[in-house]
Short mmCIF file of C-alpha atoms in Angstrom, two decimals:
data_model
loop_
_atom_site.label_atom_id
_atom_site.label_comp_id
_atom_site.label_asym_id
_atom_site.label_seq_id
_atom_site.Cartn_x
_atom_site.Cartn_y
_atom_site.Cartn_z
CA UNK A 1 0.00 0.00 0.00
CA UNK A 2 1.09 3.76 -0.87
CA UNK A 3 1.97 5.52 2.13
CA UNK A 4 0.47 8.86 0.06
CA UNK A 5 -2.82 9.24 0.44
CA UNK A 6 -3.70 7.74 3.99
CA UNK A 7 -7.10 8.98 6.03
CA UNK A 8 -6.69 9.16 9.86
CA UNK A 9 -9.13 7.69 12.40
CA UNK A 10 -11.18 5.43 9.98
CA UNK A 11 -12.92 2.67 11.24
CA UNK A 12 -12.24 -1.21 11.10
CA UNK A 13 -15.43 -1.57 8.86
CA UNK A 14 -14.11 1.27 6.57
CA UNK A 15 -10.75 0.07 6.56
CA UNK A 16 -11.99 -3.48 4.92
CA UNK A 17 -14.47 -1.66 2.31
CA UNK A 18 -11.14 0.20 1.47
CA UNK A 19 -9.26 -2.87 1.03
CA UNK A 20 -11.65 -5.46 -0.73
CA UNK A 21 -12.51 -2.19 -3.45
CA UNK A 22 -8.63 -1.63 -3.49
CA UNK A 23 -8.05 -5.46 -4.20
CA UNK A 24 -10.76 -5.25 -7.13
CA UNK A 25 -9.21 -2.28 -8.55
CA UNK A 26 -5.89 -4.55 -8.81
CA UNK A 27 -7.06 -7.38 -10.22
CA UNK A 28 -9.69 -6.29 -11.95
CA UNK A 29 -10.13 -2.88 -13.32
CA UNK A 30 -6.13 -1.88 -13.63
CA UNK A 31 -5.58 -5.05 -16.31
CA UNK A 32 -8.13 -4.46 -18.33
CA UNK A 33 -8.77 -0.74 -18.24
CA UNK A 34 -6.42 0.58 -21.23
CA UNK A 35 -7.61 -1.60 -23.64
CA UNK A 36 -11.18 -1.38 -22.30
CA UNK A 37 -10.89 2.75 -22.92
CA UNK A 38 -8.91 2.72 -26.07
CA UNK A 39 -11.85 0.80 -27.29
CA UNK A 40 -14.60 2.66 -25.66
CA UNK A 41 -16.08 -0.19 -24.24
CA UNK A 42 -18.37 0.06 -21.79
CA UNK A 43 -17.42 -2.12 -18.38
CA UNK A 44 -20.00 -4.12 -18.03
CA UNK A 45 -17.97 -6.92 -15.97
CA UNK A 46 -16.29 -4.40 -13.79
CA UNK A 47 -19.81 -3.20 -13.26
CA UNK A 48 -21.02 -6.07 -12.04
CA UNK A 49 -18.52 -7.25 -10.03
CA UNK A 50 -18.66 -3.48 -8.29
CA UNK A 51 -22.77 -4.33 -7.92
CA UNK A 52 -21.57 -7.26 -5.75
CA UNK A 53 -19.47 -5.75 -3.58
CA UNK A 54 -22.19 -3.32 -2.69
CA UNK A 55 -20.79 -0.15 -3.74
CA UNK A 56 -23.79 1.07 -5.90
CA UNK A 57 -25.75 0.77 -2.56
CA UNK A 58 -22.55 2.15 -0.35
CA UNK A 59 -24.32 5.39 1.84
CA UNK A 60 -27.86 4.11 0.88
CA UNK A 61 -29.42 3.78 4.45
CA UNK A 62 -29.75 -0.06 5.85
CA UNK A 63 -33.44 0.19 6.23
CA UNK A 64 -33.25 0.20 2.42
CA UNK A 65 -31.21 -2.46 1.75
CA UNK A 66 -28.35 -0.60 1.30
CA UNK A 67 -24.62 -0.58 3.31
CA UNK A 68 -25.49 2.57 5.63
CA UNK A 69 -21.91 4.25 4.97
CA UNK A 70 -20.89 7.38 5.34
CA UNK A 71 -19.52 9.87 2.47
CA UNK A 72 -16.19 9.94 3.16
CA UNK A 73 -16.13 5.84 2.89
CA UNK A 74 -17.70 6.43 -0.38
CA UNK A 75 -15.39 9.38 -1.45
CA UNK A 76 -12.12 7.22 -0.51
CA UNK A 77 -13.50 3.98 -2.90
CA UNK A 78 -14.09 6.65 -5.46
CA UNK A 79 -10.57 7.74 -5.12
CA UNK A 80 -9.92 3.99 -5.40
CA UNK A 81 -11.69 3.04 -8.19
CA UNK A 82 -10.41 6.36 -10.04
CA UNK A 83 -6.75 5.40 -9.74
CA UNK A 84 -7.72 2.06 -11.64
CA UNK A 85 -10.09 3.99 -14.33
CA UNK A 86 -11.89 6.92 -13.78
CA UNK A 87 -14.64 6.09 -16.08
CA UNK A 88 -15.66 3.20 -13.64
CA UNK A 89 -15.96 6.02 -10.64
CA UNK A 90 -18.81 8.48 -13.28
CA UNK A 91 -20.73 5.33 -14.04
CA UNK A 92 -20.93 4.95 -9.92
CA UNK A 93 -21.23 9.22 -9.45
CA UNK A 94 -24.06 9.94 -10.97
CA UNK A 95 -26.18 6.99 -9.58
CA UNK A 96 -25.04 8.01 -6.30
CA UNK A 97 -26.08 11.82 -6.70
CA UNK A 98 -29.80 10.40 -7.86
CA UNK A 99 -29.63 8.09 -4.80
CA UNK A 100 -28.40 10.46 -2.49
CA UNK A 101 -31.22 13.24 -3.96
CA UNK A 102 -33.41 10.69 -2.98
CA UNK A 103 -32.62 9.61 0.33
CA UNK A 104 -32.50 13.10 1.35
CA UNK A 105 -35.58 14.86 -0.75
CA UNK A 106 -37.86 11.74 -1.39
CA UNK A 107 -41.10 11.37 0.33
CA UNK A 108 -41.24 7.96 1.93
CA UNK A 109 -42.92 6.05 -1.21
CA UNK A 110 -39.88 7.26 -3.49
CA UNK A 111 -37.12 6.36 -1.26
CA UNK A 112 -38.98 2.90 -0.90
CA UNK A 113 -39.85 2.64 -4.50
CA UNK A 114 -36.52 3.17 -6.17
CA UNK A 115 -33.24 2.52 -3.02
CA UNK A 116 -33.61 -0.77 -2.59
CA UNK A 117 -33.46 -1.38 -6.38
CA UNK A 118 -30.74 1.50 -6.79
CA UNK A 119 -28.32 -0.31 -3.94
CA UNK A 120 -28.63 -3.80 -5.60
CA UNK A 121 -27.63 -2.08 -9.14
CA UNK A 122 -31.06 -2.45 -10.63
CA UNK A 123 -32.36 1.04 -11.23
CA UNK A 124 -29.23 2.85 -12.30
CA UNK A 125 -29.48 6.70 -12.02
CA UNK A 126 -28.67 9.64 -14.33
CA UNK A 127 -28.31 13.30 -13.38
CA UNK A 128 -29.62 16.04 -15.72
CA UNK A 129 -29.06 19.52 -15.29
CA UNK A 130 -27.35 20.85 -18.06
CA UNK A 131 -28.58 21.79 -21.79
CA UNK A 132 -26.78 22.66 -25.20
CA UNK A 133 -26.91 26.31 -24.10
CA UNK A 134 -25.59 25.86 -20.40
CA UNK A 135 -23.70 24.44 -17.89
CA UNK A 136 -23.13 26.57 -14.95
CA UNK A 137 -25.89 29.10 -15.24
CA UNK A 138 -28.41 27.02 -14.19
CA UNK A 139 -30.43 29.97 -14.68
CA UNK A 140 -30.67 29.74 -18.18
CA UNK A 141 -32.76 26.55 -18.01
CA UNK A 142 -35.32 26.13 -20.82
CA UNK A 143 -36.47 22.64 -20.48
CA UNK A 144 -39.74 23.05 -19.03
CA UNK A 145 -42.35 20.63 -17.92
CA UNK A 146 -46.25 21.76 -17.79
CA UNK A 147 -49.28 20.47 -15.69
CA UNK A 148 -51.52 18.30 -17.27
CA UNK A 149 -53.89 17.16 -15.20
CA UNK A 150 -52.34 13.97 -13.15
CA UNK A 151 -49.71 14.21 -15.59
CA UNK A 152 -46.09 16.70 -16.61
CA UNK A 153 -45.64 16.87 -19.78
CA UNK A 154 -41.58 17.42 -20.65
CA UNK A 155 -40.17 19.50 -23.60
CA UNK A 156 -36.57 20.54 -24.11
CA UNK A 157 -33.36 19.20 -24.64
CA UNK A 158 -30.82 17.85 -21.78
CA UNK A 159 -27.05 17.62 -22.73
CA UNK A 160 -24.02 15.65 -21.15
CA UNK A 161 -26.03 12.57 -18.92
CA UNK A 162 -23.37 10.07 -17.59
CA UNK A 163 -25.28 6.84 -17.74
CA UNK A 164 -27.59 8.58 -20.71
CA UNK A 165 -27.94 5.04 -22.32
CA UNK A 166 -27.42 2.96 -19.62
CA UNK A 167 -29.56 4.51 -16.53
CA UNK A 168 -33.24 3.66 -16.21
CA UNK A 169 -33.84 6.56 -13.90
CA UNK A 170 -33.27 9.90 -14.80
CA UNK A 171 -33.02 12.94 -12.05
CA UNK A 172 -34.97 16.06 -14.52
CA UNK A 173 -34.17 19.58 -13.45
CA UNK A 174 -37.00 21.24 -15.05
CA UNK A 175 -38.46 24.89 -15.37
CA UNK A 176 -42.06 24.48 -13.40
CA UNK A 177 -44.45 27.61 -13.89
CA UNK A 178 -44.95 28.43 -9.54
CA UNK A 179 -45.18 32.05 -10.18
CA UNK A 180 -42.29 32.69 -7.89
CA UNK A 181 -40.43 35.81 -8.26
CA UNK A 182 -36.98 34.29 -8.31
CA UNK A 183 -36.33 32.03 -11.56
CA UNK A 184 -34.21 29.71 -9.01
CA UNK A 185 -37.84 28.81 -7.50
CA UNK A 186 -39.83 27.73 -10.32
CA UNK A 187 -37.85 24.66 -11.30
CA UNK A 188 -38.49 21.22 -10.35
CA UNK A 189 -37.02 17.79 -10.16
CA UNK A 190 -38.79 15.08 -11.88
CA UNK A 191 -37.63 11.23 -11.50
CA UNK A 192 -38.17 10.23 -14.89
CA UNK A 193 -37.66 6.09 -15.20
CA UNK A 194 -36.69 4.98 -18.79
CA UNK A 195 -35.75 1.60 -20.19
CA UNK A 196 -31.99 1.42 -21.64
CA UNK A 197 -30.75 1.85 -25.03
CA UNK A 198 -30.52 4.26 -27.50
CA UNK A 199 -32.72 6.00 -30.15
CA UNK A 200 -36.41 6.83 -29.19
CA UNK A 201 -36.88 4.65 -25.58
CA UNK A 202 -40.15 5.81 -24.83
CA UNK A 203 -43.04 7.83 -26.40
CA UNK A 204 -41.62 11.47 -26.49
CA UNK A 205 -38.08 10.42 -25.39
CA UNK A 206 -35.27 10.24 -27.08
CA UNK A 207 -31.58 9.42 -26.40
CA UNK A 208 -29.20 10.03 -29.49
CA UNK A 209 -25.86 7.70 -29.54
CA UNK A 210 -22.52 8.61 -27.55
CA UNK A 211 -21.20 11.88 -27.65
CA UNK A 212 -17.55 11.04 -28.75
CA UNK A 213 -14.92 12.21 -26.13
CA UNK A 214 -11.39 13.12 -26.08
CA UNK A 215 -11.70 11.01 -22.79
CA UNK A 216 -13.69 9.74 -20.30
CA UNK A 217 -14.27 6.61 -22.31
CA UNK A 218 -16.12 3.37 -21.85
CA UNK A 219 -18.71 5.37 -19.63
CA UNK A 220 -21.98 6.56 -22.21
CA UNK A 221 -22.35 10.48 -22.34
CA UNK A 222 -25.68 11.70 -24.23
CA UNK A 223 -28.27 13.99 -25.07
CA UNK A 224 -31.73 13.50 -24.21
CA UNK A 225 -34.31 15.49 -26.07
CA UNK A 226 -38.39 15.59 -24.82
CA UNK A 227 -41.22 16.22 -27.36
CA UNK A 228 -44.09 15.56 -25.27
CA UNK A 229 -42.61 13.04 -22.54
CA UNK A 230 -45.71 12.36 -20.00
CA UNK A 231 -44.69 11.82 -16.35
CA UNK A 232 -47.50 11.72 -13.21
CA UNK A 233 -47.19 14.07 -11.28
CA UNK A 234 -46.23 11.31 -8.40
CA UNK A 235 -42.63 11.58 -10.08
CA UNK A 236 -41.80 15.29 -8.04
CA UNK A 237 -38.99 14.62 -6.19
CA UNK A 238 -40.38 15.00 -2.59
CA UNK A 239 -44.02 15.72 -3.64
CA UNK A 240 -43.45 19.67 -4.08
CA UNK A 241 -42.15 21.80 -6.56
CA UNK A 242 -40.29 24.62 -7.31
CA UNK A 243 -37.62 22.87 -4.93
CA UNK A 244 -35.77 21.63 -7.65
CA UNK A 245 -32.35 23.87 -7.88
CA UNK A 246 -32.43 23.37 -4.23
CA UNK A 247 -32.27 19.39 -4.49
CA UNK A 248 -30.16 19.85 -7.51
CA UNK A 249 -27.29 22.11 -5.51
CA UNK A 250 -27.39 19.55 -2.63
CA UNK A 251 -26.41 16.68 -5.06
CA UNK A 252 -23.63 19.24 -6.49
CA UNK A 253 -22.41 19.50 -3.66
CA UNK A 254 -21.78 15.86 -3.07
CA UNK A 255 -20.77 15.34 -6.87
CA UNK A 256 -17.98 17.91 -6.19
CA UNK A 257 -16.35 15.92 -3.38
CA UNK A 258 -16.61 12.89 -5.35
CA UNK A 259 -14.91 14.45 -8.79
CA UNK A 260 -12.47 15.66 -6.06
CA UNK A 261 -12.04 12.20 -4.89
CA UNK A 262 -12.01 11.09 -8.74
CA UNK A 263 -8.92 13.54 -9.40
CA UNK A 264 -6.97 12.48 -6.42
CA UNK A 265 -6.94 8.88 -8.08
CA UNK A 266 -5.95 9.83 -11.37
CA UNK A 267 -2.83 11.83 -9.80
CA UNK A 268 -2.24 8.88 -6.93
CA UNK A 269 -1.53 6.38 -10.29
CA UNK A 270 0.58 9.00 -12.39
CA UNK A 271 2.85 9.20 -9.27
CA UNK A 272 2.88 5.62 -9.16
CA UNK A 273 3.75 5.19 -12.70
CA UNK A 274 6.09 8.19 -12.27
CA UNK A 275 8.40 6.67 -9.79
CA UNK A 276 8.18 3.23 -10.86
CA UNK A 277 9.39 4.26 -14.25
CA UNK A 278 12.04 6.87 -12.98
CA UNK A 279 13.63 4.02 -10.79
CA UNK A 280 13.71 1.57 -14.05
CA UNK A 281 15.04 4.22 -16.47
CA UNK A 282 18.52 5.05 -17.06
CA UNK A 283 20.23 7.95 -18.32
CA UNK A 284 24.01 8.61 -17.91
CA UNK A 285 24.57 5.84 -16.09
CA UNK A 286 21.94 5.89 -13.53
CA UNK A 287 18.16 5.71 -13.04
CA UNK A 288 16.53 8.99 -13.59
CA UNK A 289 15.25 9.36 -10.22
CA UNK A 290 18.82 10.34 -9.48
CA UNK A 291 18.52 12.72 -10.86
CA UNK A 292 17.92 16.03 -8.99
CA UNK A 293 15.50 17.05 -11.30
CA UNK A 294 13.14 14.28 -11.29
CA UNK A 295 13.60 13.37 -7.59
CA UNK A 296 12.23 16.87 -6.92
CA UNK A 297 9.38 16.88 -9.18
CA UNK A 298 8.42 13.37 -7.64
CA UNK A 299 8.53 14.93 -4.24
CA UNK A 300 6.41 18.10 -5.48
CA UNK A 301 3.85 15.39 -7.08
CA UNK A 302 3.57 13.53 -3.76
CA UNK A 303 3.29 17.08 -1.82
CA UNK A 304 0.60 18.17 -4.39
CA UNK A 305 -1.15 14.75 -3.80
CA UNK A 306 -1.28 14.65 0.21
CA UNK A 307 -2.92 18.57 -0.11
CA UNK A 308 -5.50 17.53 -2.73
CA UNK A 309 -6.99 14.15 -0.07
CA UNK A 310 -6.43 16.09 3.44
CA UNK A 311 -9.36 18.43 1.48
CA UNK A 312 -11.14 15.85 -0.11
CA UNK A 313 -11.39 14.00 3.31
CA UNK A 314 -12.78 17.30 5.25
CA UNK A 315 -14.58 18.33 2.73
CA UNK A 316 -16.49 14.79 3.20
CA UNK A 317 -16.37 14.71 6.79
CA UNK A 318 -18.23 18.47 7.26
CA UNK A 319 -21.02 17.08 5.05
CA UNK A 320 -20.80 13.71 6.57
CA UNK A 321 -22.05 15.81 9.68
CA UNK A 322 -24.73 17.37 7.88
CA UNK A 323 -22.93 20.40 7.40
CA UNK A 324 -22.65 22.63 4.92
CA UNK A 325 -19.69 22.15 2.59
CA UNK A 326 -20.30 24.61 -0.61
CA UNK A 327 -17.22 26.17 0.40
CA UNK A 328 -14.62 23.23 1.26
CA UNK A 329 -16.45 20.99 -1.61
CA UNK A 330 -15.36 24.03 -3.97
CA UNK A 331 -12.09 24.28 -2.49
CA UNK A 332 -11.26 20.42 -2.68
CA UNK A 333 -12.54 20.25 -6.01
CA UNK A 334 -10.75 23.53 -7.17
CA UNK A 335 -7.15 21.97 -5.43
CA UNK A 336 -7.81 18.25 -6.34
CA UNK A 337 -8.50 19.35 -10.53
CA UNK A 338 -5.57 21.34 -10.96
CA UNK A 339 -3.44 19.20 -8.64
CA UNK A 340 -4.17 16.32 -10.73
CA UNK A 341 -3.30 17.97 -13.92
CA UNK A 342 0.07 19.07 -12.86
CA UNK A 343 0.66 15.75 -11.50
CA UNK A 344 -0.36 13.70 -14.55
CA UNK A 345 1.93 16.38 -16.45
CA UNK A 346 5.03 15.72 -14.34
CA UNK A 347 4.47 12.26 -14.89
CA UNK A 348 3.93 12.79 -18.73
CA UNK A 349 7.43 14.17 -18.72
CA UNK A 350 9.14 11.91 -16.67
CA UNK A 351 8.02 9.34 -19.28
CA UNK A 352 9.54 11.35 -21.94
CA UNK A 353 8.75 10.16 -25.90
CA UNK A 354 7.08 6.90 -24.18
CA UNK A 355 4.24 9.22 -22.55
CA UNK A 356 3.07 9.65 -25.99
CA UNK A 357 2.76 5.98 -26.96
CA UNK A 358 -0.62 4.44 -26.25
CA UNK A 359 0.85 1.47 -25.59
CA UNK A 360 1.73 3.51 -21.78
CA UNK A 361 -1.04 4.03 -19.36
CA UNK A 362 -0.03 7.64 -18.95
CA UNK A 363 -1.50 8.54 -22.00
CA UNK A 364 -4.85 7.46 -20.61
CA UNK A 365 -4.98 9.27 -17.52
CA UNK A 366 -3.42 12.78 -19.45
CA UNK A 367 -7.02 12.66 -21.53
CA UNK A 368 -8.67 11.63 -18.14
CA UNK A 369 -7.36 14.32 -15.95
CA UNK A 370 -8.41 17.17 -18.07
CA UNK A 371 -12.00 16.47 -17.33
CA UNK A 372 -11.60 16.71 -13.45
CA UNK A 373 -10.68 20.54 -14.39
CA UNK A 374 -14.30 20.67 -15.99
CA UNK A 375 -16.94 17.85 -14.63
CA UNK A 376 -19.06 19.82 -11.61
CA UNK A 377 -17.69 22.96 -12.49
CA UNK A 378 -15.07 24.79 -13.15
CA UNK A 379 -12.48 25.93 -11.35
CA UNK A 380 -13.28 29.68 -12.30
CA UNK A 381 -16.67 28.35 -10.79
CA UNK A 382 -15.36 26.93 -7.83
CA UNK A 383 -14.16 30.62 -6.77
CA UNK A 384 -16.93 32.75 -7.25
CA UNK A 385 -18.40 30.46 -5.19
CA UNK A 386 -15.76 30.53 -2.23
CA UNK A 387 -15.42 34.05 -2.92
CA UNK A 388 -19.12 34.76 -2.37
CA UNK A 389 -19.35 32.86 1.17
CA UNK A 390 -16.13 34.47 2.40
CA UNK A 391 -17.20 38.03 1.18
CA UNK A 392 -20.48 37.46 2.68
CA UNK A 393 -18.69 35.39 6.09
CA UNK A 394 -16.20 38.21 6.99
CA UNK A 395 -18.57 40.96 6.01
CA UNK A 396 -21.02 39.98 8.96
CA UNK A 397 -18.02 40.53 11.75
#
């Protein structure tokens, strides 16, 4: 085991979660997760083998069949499963953000409806917020769903679902008509169940092929377009709307400590490839890692990777204590993203001409670690939103 990356104080039932998910990244994802991306496969094996180990149902409460862990257990396999392929951690993320919407939003006959089937693997979840013309400004939203008697009736288009094809739930941020005067209050979260596939999947829905991506392969990112999608009106997250961006920002919020968790992977195996390789390679008559230069950037990679997890972790624990965390999930996220680009970087270099042959696994996790600067918002995003709560914090004293 590394002695990089290490959490403090973690229990004995935490410590053998970490260890049987750290033994299945080893043997199964790391051998098999190159030429499983460079094909754009999806990981169906590796997905069911996770499914039996109980990680889709990880923080899902016991009472629902689930494990009953905490966040930070789950944030620390995500780190896990990132360092073996971070495509296999987003096919797990945005299931958990649906679950977790659930457990905490959903009136009693949704979280016993759907958990049970969503910690067994089941009912897969997708998370839909964005659309062709936005990301961040959730403001913008134009998908819109209108009241038809016991019915919504959907229309718009959704852009970049993780699990688009493969999910059979979707959580819909939609624009509701409450009357409110704030936009923020007159959207909605619908729980839209779908069957799999591609194409049109049910009357009024329709979920185009793949989006091709410089990375993040394997996993299925899509569209989904509405023309007239009926849902009842039984499918509002929690029974009341105009809640959505509310419910939507919690699961954010979670997401970003878990893309955090996702980059601290990626840069945990680059250092491990880093100094493996530097130790084997041999330049005027001795390994590279003799070499001042590339002992030092291997001991500013390992720095930058203790700083990204000590945020991660508190970033988990403060919400783990049903905190709060906008600001330290922003910061860990922020830290983590562009941590784990410099780190893959070093390690690009220290593999020299070989970095750029497919046939290393660095060239995998350099297309992989660009997304953690992106997925759950950008950096750029990440500090208005620190900014805000410390201008507002500080302004109060």
């Amino acid at each position: 085991m590394s002695r990089l990356a290490q959490t403090d104080g973690l229990t004995e039932d935490q410590r053998e979660i970490l260890k049987a998910v750290r033994t299945f990244v080893d043997e199964k994802i790391l051998p098999v997760a190159t030429e499983l991306e460079h094909a754009d496969e999806y990981p169906q094996e590796i997905v069911d083998g996770l499914k039996e180990l109980g990680v889709f149902g990880l923080m899902i409460p016991e009472e629902y069949d689930g494990l009953g862990e905490s966040l930070l257990t789950y944030a620390l396999c995500v780190e896990e499963i990132a360092r073996g392929w971070m495509s296999v951690s987003g096919v797990i993320n945005t299931h958990f953000i649906v679950a977790y919407m659930i457990m905490q939003h959903g009136t009693e006959e949704q979280k016993r409806k759907y958990l049970p089937l969503m910690a067994a693997g089941e009912v897969r979840g997708a998370f839909s917020m964005s659309e062709p013309g936005l990301g961040s400004d959730v403001s913008a939203i134009t998908c819109k769903a209108t009241r038809d008697g016991d019915d919504y009736v959907i229309d718009g288009q959704k852009m970049w679902l993780t699990n688009g094809g493969s999910s059979t739930l979707i959580a819909l941020l939609v624009k509701t008509d409450e009357g409110a005067d704030s936009v923020y209050r007159n959207m909605t979260t619908l729980l839209v169940e779908k069957p799999t596939g591609f194409g049109e999947v049910a009357p009024g829905l329709t979920i185009p092929g793949k989006i091709d991506k410089m990375g993040y392969k394997g996993v299925d990112t899509t569209e989904a377009v509405f023309e007239g999608h009926r849902v009842s009106a039984d499918q509002v997250l929690g029974g009341q709307t105009g809640k959505g961006f509310y419910q939507m920002m919690d699961g954010v919020e979670v997401g970003r400590v878990n893309v955090a968790a996702r980059a601290c992977g990626i840069a945990l195996r680059s250092f491990e490839l880093a100094i493996d390789y530097a130790q084997q390679r041999e330049t005027f008559g001795k390994p590279i890692a003799q070499h001042q230069a590339i002992m030092f950037r291997l001991a500013e990679m390992a720095t930058k990777i203790e700083a990204a997890h000590a945020m991660m972790v508190k970033a988990a624990r403060i919400k783990d204590k049903g905190e709060r965390n906008d600001v330290e999930a922003g910061m860990a996220k922020m830290l983590a993203a562009e941590y784990c680009n410099e780190v893959v970087q070093d390690s690009f270099r220290i593999h020299g001409g070989y970095g750029y042959s497919k046939e290393y696994e660095i060239e995998r996790l350099y297309r992989e670690a660009a997304f953690m600067l992106i997925g759950e918002g950008t950096s750029d995003i990440q500090k208005m939103i620190i900014g805000r709560a410390l201008l507002k914090e500080y302004a109060a004293r």
